[in-house]
PDB file of C-alpha atoms in Angstrom:
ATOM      1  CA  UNK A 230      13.653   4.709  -8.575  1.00  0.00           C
ATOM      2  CA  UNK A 231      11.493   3.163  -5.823  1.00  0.00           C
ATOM      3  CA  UNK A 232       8.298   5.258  -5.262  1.00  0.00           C
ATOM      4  CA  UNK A 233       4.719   4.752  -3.823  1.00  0.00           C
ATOM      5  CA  UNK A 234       1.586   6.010  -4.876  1.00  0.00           C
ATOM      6  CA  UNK A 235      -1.133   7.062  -2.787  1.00  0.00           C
ATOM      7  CA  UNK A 236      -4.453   9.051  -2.844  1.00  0.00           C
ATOM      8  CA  UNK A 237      -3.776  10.941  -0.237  1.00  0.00           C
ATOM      9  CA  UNK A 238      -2.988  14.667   0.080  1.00  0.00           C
ATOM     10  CA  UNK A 239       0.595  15.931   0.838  1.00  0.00           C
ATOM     11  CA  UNK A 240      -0.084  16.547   4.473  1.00  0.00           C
ATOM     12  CA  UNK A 241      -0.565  12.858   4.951  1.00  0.00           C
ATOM     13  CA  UNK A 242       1.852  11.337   3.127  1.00  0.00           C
ATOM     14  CA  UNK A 243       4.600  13.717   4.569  1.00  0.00           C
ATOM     15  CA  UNK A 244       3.202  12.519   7.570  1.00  0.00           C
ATOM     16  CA  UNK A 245       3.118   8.650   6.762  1.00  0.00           C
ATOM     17  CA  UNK A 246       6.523   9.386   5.690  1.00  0.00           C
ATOM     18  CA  UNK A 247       7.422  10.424   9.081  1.00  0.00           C
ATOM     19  CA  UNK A 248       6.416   8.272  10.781  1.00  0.00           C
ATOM     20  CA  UNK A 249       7.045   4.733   9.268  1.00  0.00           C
ATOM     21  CA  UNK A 250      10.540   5.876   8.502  1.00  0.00           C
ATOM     22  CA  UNK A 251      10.102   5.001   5.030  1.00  0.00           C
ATOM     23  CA  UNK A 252      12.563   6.844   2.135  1.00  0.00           C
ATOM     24  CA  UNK A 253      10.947   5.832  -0.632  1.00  0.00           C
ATOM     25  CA  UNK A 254       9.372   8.757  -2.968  1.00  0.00           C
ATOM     26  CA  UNK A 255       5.704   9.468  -2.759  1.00  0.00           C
ATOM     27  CA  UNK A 256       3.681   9.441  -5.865  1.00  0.00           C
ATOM     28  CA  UNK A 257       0.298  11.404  -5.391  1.00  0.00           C
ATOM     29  CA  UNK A 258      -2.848  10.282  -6.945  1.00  0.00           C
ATOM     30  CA  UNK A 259      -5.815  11.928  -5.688  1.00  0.00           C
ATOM     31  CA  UNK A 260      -8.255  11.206  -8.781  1.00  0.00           C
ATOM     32  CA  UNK A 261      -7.015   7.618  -8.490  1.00  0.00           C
ATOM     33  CA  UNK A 262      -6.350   6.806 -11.372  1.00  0.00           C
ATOM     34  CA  UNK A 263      -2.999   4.488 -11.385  1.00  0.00           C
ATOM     35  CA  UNK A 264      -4.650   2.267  -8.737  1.00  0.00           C
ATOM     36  CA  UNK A 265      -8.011   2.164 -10.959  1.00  0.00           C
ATOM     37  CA  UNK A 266      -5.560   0.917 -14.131  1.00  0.00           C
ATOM     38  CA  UNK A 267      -3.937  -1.453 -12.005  1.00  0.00           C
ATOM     39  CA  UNK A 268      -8.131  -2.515 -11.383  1.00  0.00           C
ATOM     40  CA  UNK A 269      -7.435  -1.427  -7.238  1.00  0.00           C
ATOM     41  CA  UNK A 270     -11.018  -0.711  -6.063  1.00  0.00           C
ATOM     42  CA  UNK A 271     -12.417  -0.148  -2.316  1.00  0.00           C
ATOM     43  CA  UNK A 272     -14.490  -2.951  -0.482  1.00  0.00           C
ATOM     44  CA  UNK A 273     -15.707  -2.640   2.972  1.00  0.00           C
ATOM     45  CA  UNK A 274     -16.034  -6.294   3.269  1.00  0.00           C
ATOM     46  CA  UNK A 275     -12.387  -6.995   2.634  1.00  0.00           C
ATOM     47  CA  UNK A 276     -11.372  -4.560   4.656  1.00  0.00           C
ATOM     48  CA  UNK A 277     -13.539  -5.429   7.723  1.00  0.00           C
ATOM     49  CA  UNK A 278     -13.430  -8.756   7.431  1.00  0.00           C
ATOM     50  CA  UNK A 279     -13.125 -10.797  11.163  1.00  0.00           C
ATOM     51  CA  UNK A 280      -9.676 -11.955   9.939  1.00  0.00           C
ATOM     52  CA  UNK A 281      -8.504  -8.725   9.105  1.00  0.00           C
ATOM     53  CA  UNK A 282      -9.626  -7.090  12.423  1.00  0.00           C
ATOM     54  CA  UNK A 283      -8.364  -9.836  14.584  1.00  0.00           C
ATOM     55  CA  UNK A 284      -4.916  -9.520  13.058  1.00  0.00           C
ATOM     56  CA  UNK A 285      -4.768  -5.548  13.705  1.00  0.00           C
ATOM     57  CA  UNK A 286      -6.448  -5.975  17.295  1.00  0.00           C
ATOM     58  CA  UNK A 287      -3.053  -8.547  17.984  1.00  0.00           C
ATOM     59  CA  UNK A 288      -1.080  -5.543  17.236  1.00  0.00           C
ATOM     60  CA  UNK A 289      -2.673  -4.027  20.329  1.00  0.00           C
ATOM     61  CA  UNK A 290      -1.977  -6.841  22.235  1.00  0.00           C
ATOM     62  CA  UNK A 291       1.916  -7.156  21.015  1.00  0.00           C
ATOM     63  CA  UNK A 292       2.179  -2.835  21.971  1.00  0.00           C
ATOM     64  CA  UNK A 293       3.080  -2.124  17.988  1.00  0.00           C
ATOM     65  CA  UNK A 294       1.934   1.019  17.444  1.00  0.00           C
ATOM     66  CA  UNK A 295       0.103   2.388  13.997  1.00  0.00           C
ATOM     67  CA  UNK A 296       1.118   5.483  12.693  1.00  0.00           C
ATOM     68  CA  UNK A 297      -0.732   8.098  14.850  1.00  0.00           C
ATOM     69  CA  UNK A 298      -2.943   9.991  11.835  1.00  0.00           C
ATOM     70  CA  UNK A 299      -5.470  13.061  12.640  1.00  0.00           C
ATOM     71  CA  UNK A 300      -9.038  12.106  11.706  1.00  0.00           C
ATOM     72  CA  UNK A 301      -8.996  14.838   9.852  1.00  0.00           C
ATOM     73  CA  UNK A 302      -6.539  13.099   7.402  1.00  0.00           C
ATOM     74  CA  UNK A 303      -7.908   9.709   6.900  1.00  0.00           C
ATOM     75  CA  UNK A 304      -9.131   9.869   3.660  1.00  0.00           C
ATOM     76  CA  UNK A 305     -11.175   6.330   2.220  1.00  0.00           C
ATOM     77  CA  UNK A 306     -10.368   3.442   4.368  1.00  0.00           C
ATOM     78  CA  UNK A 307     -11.580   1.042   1.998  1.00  0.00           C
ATOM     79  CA  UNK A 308      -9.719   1.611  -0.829  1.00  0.00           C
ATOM     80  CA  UNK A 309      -7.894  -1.710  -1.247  1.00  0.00           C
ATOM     81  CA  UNK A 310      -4.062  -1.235  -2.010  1.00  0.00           C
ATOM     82  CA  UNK A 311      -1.404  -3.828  -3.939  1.00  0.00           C
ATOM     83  CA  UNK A 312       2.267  -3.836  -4.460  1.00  0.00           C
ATOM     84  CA  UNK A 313       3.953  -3.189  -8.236  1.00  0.00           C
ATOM     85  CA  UNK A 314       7.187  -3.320  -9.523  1.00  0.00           C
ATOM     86  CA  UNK A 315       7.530  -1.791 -12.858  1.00  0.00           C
ATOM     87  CA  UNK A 316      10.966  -1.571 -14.752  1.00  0.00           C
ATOM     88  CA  UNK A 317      12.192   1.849 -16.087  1.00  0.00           C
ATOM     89  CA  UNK A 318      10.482   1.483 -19.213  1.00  0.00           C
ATOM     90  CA  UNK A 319       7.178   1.121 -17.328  1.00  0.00           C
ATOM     91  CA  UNK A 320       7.039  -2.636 -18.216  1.00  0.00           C
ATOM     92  CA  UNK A 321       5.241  -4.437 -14.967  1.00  0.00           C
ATOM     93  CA  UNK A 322       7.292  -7.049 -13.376  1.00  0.00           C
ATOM     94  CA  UNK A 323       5.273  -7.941 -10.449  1.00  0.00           C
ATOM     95  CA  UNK A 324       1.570  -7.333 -10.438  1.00  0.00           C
ATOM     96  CA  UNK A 325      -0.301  -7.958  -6.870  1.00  0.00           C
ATOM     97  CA  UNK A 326      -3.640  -6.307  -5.961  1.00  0.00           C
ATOM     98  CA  UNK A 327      -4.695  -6.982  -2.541  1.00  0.00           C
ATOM     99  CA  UNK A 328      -7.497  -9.489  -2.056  1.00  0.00           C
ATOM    100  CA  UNK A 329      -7.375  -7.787   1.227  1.00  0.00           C
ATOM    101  CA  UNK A 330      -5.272  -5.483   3.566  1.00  0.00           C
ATOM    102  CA  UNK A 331      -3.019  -8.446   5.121  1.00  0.00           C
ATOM    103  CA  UNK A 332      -2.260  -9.698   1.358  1.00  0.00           C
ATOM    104  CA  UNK A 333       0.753  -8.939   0.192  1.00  0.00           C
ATOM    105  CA  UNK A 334       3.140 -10.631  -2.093  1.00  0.00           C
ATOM    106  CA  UNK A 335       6.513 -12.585   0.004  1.00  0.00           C
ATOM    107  CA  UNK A 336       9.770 -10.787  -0.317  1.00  0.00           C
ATOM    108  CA  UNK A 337      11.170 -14.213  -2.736  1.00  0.00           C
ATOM    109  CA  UNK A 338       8.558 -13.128  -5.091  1.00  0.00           C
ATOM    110  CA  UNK A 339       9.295  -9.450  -5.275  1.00  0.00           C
ATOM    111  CA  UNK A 340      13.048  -9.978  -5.333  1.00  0.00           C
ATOM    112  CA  UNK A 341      12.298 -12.874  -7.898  1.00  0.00           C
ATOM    113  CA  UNK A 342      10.500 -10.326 -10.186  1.00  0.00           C
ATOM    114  CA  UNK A 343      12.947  -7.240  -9.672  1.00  0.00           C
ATOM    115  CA  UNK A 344      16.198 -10.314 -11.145  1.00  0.00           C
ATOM    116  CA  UNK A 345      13.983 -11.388 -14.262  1.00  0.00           C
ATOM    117  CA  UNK A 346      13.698  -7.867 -15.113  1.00  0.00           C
ATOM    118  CA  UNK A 347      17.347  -6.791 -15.245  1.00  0.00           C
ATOM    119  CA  UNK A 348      17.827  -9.623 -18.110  1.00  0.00           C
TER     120      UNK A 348
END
């Protein structure tokens, strides 16, 4: 099962959905509470740091689009996200919070973690 969580209502993740093309099966969370026991908090200084600005203000540059959201939809744009692969039992394989928006683990890691836990 491949899912992802977010705090979002159902209005914007159907939308998200849509519009990234993504198949995966969306988890809502709206109290939180998975990303606070995975210790995922909100920071407006990691989130608008100068690196993390310049990189989205290249996407401008490079015309790639962000998913087109309604204001009235963005919910907390600080909340700081990760990636986590759990196995069926719930045992976590891979654990990455974000030490900011641009950090996410490499696709060797993630595929490294997903092997070890079929043994």
């Amino acid at each position: 099962l491949n899912s992802l969580v977010s705090f979002g209502g159902v209005e914007g993740a159907q939308l998200w959905l849509e519009q990234t093309g993504c198949t995966f099966e969306m988890l809502l969370d709206p109290q939180r509470k998975v990303y606070r026991s995975f210790g995922l908090g909100a920071s407006y200084a990691k989130v608008m740091k100068f690196s993390c600005l310049l990189h989205y203000s290249e996407y401008r540059t490079a015309n790639i689009d962000f998913p087109d959201f309604p204001p009235r939809l963005l919910e907390d744009l600080y909340q700081m996200g990760g990636d986590f692969l759990l196995d069926d039992s719930g045992k976590v394989l891979l654990s990455h919070p974000s030490k900011s928006p641009l950090d996410r683990p490499g696709l060797t890691d993630v595929l490294q973690a997903a092997a070890a836990g079929k043994h």
